[in-house]
Every structure is written in C-alpha cells, then in structure tokens.
PDB file of C-alpha atoms in Angstrom:
ATOM      1  CA  UNK B   1       2.216  27.007  -0.113  1.00 74.00           C
ATOM      2  CA  UNK B   2       2.559  23.355  -1.157  1.00 80.00           C
ATOM      3  CA  UNK B   3      -0.452  21.144  -0.383  1.00 86.00           C
ATOM      4  CA  UNK B   4       0.991  17.739   0.494  1.00 85.00           C
ATOM      5  CA  UNK B   5      -2.455  16.160   0.836  1.00 86.00           C
ATOM      6  CA  UNK B   6      -3.015  16.812  -2.849  1.00 88.00           C
ATOM      7  CA  UNK B   7       0.496  16.642  -4.233  1.00 91.00           C
ATOM      8  CA  UNK B   8       0.832  15.872  -7.927  1.00 93.00           C
ATOM      9  CA  UNK B   9       4.267  15.207  -9.347  1.00 95.00           C
ATOM     10  CA  UNK B  10       4.973  14.448 -12.990  1.00 96.00           C
ATOM     11  CA  UNK B  11       6.112  10.959 -13.927  1.00 96.00           C
ATOM     12  CA  UNK B  12       9.730  12.015 -14.443  1.00 97.00           C
ATOM     13  CA  UNK B  13       9.895  13.396 -10.899  1.00 97.00           C
ATOM     14  CA  UNK B  14       8.271  10.271  -9.451  1.00 98.00           C
ATOM     15  CA  UNK B  15      10.705   8.062 -11.353  1.00 97.00           C
ATOM     16  CA  UNK B  16      13.568  10.046  -9.817  1.00 97.00           C
ATOM     17  CA  UNK B  17      12.458   8.981  -6.328  1.00 98.00           C
ATOM     18  CA  UNK B  18      14.095   5.754  -5.175  1.00 96.00           C
ATOM     19  CA  UNK B  19      11.924   2.662  -4.928  1.00 96.00           C
ATOM     20  CA  UNK B  20      12.389   2.635  -1.162  1.00 94.00           C
ATOM     21  CA  UNK B  21      11.481   6.333  -1.036  1.00 96.00           C
ATOM     22  CA  UNK B  22       8.245   5.529  -2.858  1.00 97.00           C
ATOM     23  CA  UNK B  23       7.665   2.610  -0.473  1.00 96.00           C
ATOM     24  CA  UNK B  24       8.163   4.985   2.466  1.00 96.00           C
ATOM     25  CA  UNK B  25       5.345   7.195   1.175  1.00 97.00           C
ATOM     26  CA  UNK B  26       3.199   4.206   0.194  1.00 97.00           C
ATOM     27  CA  UNK B  27       3.528   2.652   3.643  1.00 96.00           C
ATOM     28  CA  UNK B  28       1.923   5.754   5.134  1.00 97.00           C
ATOM     29  CA  UNK B  29      -0.773   5.891   2.454  1.00 97.00           C
ATOM     30  CA  UNK B  30      -1.665   2.226   2.948  1.00 97.00           C
ATOM     31  CA  UNK B  31      -1.755   2.497   6.732  1.00 96.00           C
ATOM     32  CA  UNK B  32      -3.953   5.599   6.562  1.00 95.00           C
ATOM     33  CA  UNK B  33      -6.425   3.744   4.308  1.00 95.00           C
ATOM     34  CA  UNK B  34      -6.535   0.815   6.737  1.00 94.00           C
ATOM     35  CA  UNK B  35      -7.071   3.111   9.733  1.00 92.00           C
ATOM     36  CA  UNK B  36      -9.856   5.016   7.978  1.00 93.00           C
ATOM     37  CA  UNK B  37     -11.495   1.766   6.857  1.00 92.00           C
ATOM     38  CA  UNK B  38     -11.466   0.439  10.428  1.00 91.00           C
ATOM     39  CA  UNK B  39     -12.867   3.651  11.890  1.00 90.00           C
ATOM     40  CA  UNK B  40     -15.462   3.910   9.130  1.00 88.00           C
ATOM     41  CA  UNK B  41     -16.695   0.443  10.057  1.00 80.00           C
ATOM     42  CA  UNK B  42     -17.180   1.683  13.601  1.00 81.00           C
ATOM     43  CA  UNK B  43     -17.379  -1.808  15.074  1.00 76.00           C
ATOM     44  CA  UNK B  44     -14.062  -1.975  16.911  1.00 79.00           C
ATOM     45  CA  UNK B  45     -13.368  -0.778  20.397  1.00 83.00           C
ATOM     46  CA  UNK B  46     -10.552   1.755  20.589  1.00 80.00           C
ATOM     47  CA  UNK B  47      -8.285  -0.815  22.268  1.00 80.00           C
ATOM     48  CA  UNK B  48      -8.754  -3.156  19.292  1.00 89.00           C
ATOM     49  CA  UNK B  49      -8.032  -0.591  16.559  1.00 90.00           C
ATOM     50  CA  UNK B  50      -4.254  -0.843  16.902  1.00 87.00           C
ATOM     51  CA  UNK B  51      -4.204  -4.645  16.785  1.00 90.00           C
ATOM     52  CA  UNK B  52      -6.511  -4.700  13.771  1.00 90.00           C
ATOM     53  CA  UNK B  53      -4.373  -2.116  11.989  1.00 90.00           C
ATOM     54  CA  UNK B  54      -1.134  -3.986  12.670  1.00 89.00           C
ATOM     55  CA  UNK B  55      -2.696  -7.225  11.426  1.00 91.00           C
ATOM     56  CA  UNK B  56      -3.666  -5.590   8.119  1.00 93.00           C
ATOM     57  CA  UNK B  57      -0.465  -3.610   7.494  1.00 92.00           C
ATOM     58  CA  UNK B  58       1.882  -6.502   8.278  1.00 93.00           C
ATOM     59  CA  UNK B  59       4.082  -7.740   5.438  1.00 93.00           C
ATOM     60  CA  UNK B  60       2.230 -11.081   5.139  1.00 94.00           C
ATOM     61  CA  UNK B  61      -1.149  -9.304   4.905  1.00 94.00           C
ATOM     62  CA  UNK B  62       0.182  -6.806   2.373  1.00 95.00           C
ATOM     63  CA  UNK B  63       1.707  -9.653   0.355  1.00 95.00           C
ATOM     64  CA  UNK B  64      -1.674 -11.413   0.176  1.00 95.00           C
ATOM     65  CA  UNK B  65      -3.324  -8.187  -0.943  1.00 95.00           C
ATOM     66  CA  UNK B  66      -0.587  -7.658  -3.545  1.00 96.00           C
ATOM     67  CA  UNK B  67      -1.270 -11.127  -4.993  1.00 96.00           C
ATOM     68  CA  UNK B  68      -4.947 -10.240  -5.436  1.00 95.00           C
ATOM     69  CA  UNK B  69      -3.978  -6.862  -6.897  1.00 96.00           C
ATOM     70  CA  UNK B  70      -1.524  -8.043  -9.567  1.00 97.00           C
ATOM     71  CA  UNK B  71      -4.148  -9.031 -12.190  1.00 96.00           C
ATOM     72  CA  UNK B  72      -5.751  -5.588 -11.850  1.00 96.00           C
ATOM     73  CA  UNK B  73      -2.609  -3.561 -12.559  1.00 98.00           C
ATOM     74  CA  UNK B  74      -1.773  -1.668 -15.717  1.00 98.00           C
ATOM     75  CA  UNK B  75       1.689  -2.109 -17.264  1.00 98.00           C
ATOM     76  CA  UNK B  76       2.847   1.135 -15.648  1.00 97.00           C
ATOM     77  CA  UNK B  77       1.521   0.082 -12.239  1.00 98.00           C
ATOM     78  CA  UNK B  78       3.092  -3.347 -12.552  1.00 98.00           C
ATOM     79  CA  UNK B  79       6.443  -1.700 -13.316  1.00 98.00           C
ATOM     80  CA  UNK B  80       6.216   0.320 -10.077  1.00 98.00           C
ATOM     81  CA  UNK B  81       5.271  -2.825  -8.144  1.00 97.00           C
ATOM     82  CA  UNK B  82       8.216  -4.788  -9.579  1.00 97.00           C
ATOM     83  CA  UNK B  83      10.583  -1.914  -8.939  1.00 97.00           C
ATOM     84  CA  UNK B  84       9.697  -2.014  -5.259  1.00 95.00           C
ATOM     85  CA  UNK B  85       9.570  -5.780  -5.023  1.00 94.00           C
ATOM     86  CA  UNK B  86      13.069  -6.040  -6.437  1.00 93.00           C
ATOM     87  CA  UNK B  87      14.578  -3.120  -4.502  1.00 88.00           C
ATOM     88  CA  UNK B  88      14.202  -4.097  -0.888  1.00 63.00           C
ATOM     89  CA  UNK B  89      17.057  -5.393   1.223  1.00 59.00           C
ATOM     90  CA  UNK B  90      16.356  -9.113   1.549  1.00 56.00           C
ATOM     91  CA  UNK B  91      18.281  -9.305   4.789  1.00 57.00           C
ATOM     92  CA  UNK B  92      15.950  -6.714   6.300  1.00 65.00           C
ATOM     93  CA  UNK B  93      12.770  -8.792   6.333  1.00 64.00           C
ATOM     94  CA  UNK B  94      10.959  -8.740   9.673  1.00 69.00           C
ATOM     95  CA  UNK B  95      10.883 -11.913  11.777  1.00 72.00           C
ATOM     96  CA  UNK B  96       7.193 -12.539  11.113  1.00 81.00           C
ATOM     97  CA  UNK B  97       7.512 -12.431   7.294  1.00 84.00           C
ATOM     98  CA  UNK B  98       9.348 -14.421   4.671  1.00 88.00           C
ATOM     99  CA  UNK B  99      11.674 -12.656   2.234  1.00 88.00           C
ATOM    100  CA  UNK B 100       9.075 -13.226  -0.506  1.00 91.00           C
ATOM    101  CA  UNK B 101       6.277 -11.673   1.583  1.00 93.00           C
ATOM    102  CA  UNK B 102       8.484  -8.728   2.472  1.00 92.00           C
ATOM    103  CA  UNK B 103       9.362  -8.192  -1.202  1.00 93.00           C
ATOM    104  CA  UNK B 104       5.693  -8.226  -2.254  1.00 95.00           C
ATOM    105  CA  UNK B 105       4.755  -5.873   0.591  1.00 95.00           C
ATOM    106  CA  UNK B 106       7.494  -3.476  -0.487  1.00 95.00           C
ATOM    107  CA  UNK B 107       6.182  -3.696  -4.052  1.00 96.00           C
ATOM    108  CA  UNK B 108       2.665  -2.819  -2.907  1.00 97.00           C
ATOM    109  CA  UNK B 109       3.958   0.116  -0.858  1.00 97.00           C
ATOM    110  CA  UNK B 110       6.075   1.351  -3.783  1.00 97.00           C
ATOM    111  CA  UNK B 111       3.042   1.204  -6.067  1.00 98.00           C
ATOM    112  CA  UNK B 112       0.866   3.125  -3.596  1.00 98.00           C
ATOM    113  CA  UNK B 113       3.617   5.687  -3.052  1.00 98.00           C
ATOM    114  CA  UNK B 114       4.030   6.257  -6.792  1.00 98.00           C
ATOM    115  CA  UNK B 115       0.290   6.545  -7.381  1.00 98.00           C
ATOM    116  CA  UNK B 116      -0.041   8.985  -4.488  1.00 98.00           C
ATOM    117  CA  UNK B 117       2.764  11.212  -5.754  1.00 98.00           C
ATOM    118  CA  UNK B 118       1.287  11.080  -9.269  1.00 98.00           C
ATOM    119  CA  UNK B 119      -1.996  12.360  -7.802  1.00 96.00           C
ATOM    120  CA  UNK B 120      -3.934   9.192  -8.607  1.00 97.00           C
ATOM    121  CA  UNK B 121      -5.798   8.826  -5.332  1.00 96.00           C
ATOM    122  CA  UNK B 122      -8.935   7.445  -7.001  1.00 96.00           C
ATOM    123  CA  UNK B 123      -6.891   4.582  -8.447  1.00 98.00           C
ATOM    124  CA  UNK B 124      -5.314   3.862  -5.055  1.00 97.00           C
ATOM    125  CA  UNK B 125      -8.761   3.657  -3.515  1.00 96.00           C
ATOM    126  CA  UNK B 126     -10.039   1.454  -6.344  1.00 96.00           C
ATOM    127  CA  UNK B 127      -7.189  -1.036  -5.883  1.00 97.00           C
ATOM    128  CA  UNK B 128      -7.553  -0.965  -2.094  1.00 96.00           C
ATOM    129  CA  UNK B 129     -11.308  -1.607  -2.181  1.00 95.00           C
ATOM    130  CA  UNK B 130     -11.143  -4.293  -4.890  1.00 93.00           C
ATOM    131  CA  UNK B 131      -8.581  -6.315  -2.935  1.00 90.00           C
ATOM    132  CA  UNK B 132     -10.153  -6.256   0.533  1.00 82.00           C
ATOM    133  CA  UNK B 133      -9.934  -9.469   2.458  1.00 66.00           C
ATOM    134  CA  UNK B 134     -12.852 -11.154   4.179  1.00 49.00           C
ATOM    135  CA  UNK B 135     -11.280 -10.266   7.517  1.00 49.00           C
ATOM    136  CA  UNK B 136     -11.569  -6.582   6.548  1.00 49.00           C
ATOM    137  CA  UNK B 137     -15.343  -6.988   6.588  1.00 46.00           C
ATOM    138  CA  UNK B 138     -15.426  -9.158   9.699  1.00 44.00           C
ATOM    139  CA  UNK B 139     -13.866  -6.595  12.050  1.00 43.00           C
TER     140      UNK B 139
END
C-alpha cells in the first residue's frame, strides 16, 4: 500500500508533474504547516484559528514569505519556484492580491509541492521556520 504521508518520487517523476499540479500539492502542505503552527502555539481560541490561517495562507502573505525565502534557496529550489511563478494564469489572481503577489504565492506553493513529492520534508520545515513573520509569533 502506498503511504502518501511519506511519498518519495524521483526527480524525473516530479518534473513530469505540471507546475500547477505541484502548486496544488504545495498549497495543502503549506496550509497544513500553518494550521499545525497555530495549534502548536495554543494561544488562539478555536473561533480565531480559521481567520489566522486564512491571513497566513493568503497570496499576499505567501508572497512576502517567498521574498524572504528566495535568498535561502538552492539552484534546484529556485528553478521550482520560478517554474510555478511563471506558470500561473495571470487573469486568475484573487481580488485581494496583485498579479505579482499571486505569481510569487504560486511559486512558493510549487516549491513546497516539489519538495514534498521529492520526500524533502525536513527542507520544507527549515524554509518554513526560517521565513516566519513576526505576526506568526504574535498570534
């Protein structure tokens, strides 16, 4: 039986997945990290968890995190980020985000999706922790 919590695909297989497919996986990975971080902090009331999660997984928030993450990326990671950043449909940006923010958010999600499928969960966590915002600690 396949264990999708600990999936490990080779690079060729990951490269065969579309950028938006990788972003689809990375969106879930990123949101799960945010939810766990918020629950681990234990300071929010249940009614506030959803609002705090939405604030952190929004395209503008992800774009800010991506900016802080860029200097930390390897060449391979940067290639995944750029692949996602350049692949999104510019006309599909949400109302609350600019096209540039949406592109960067898609790049971040593509990177996290690729790293997850490659089995590099420690690296995902390292990038997530190193790029936390002050508001992450305030909640």
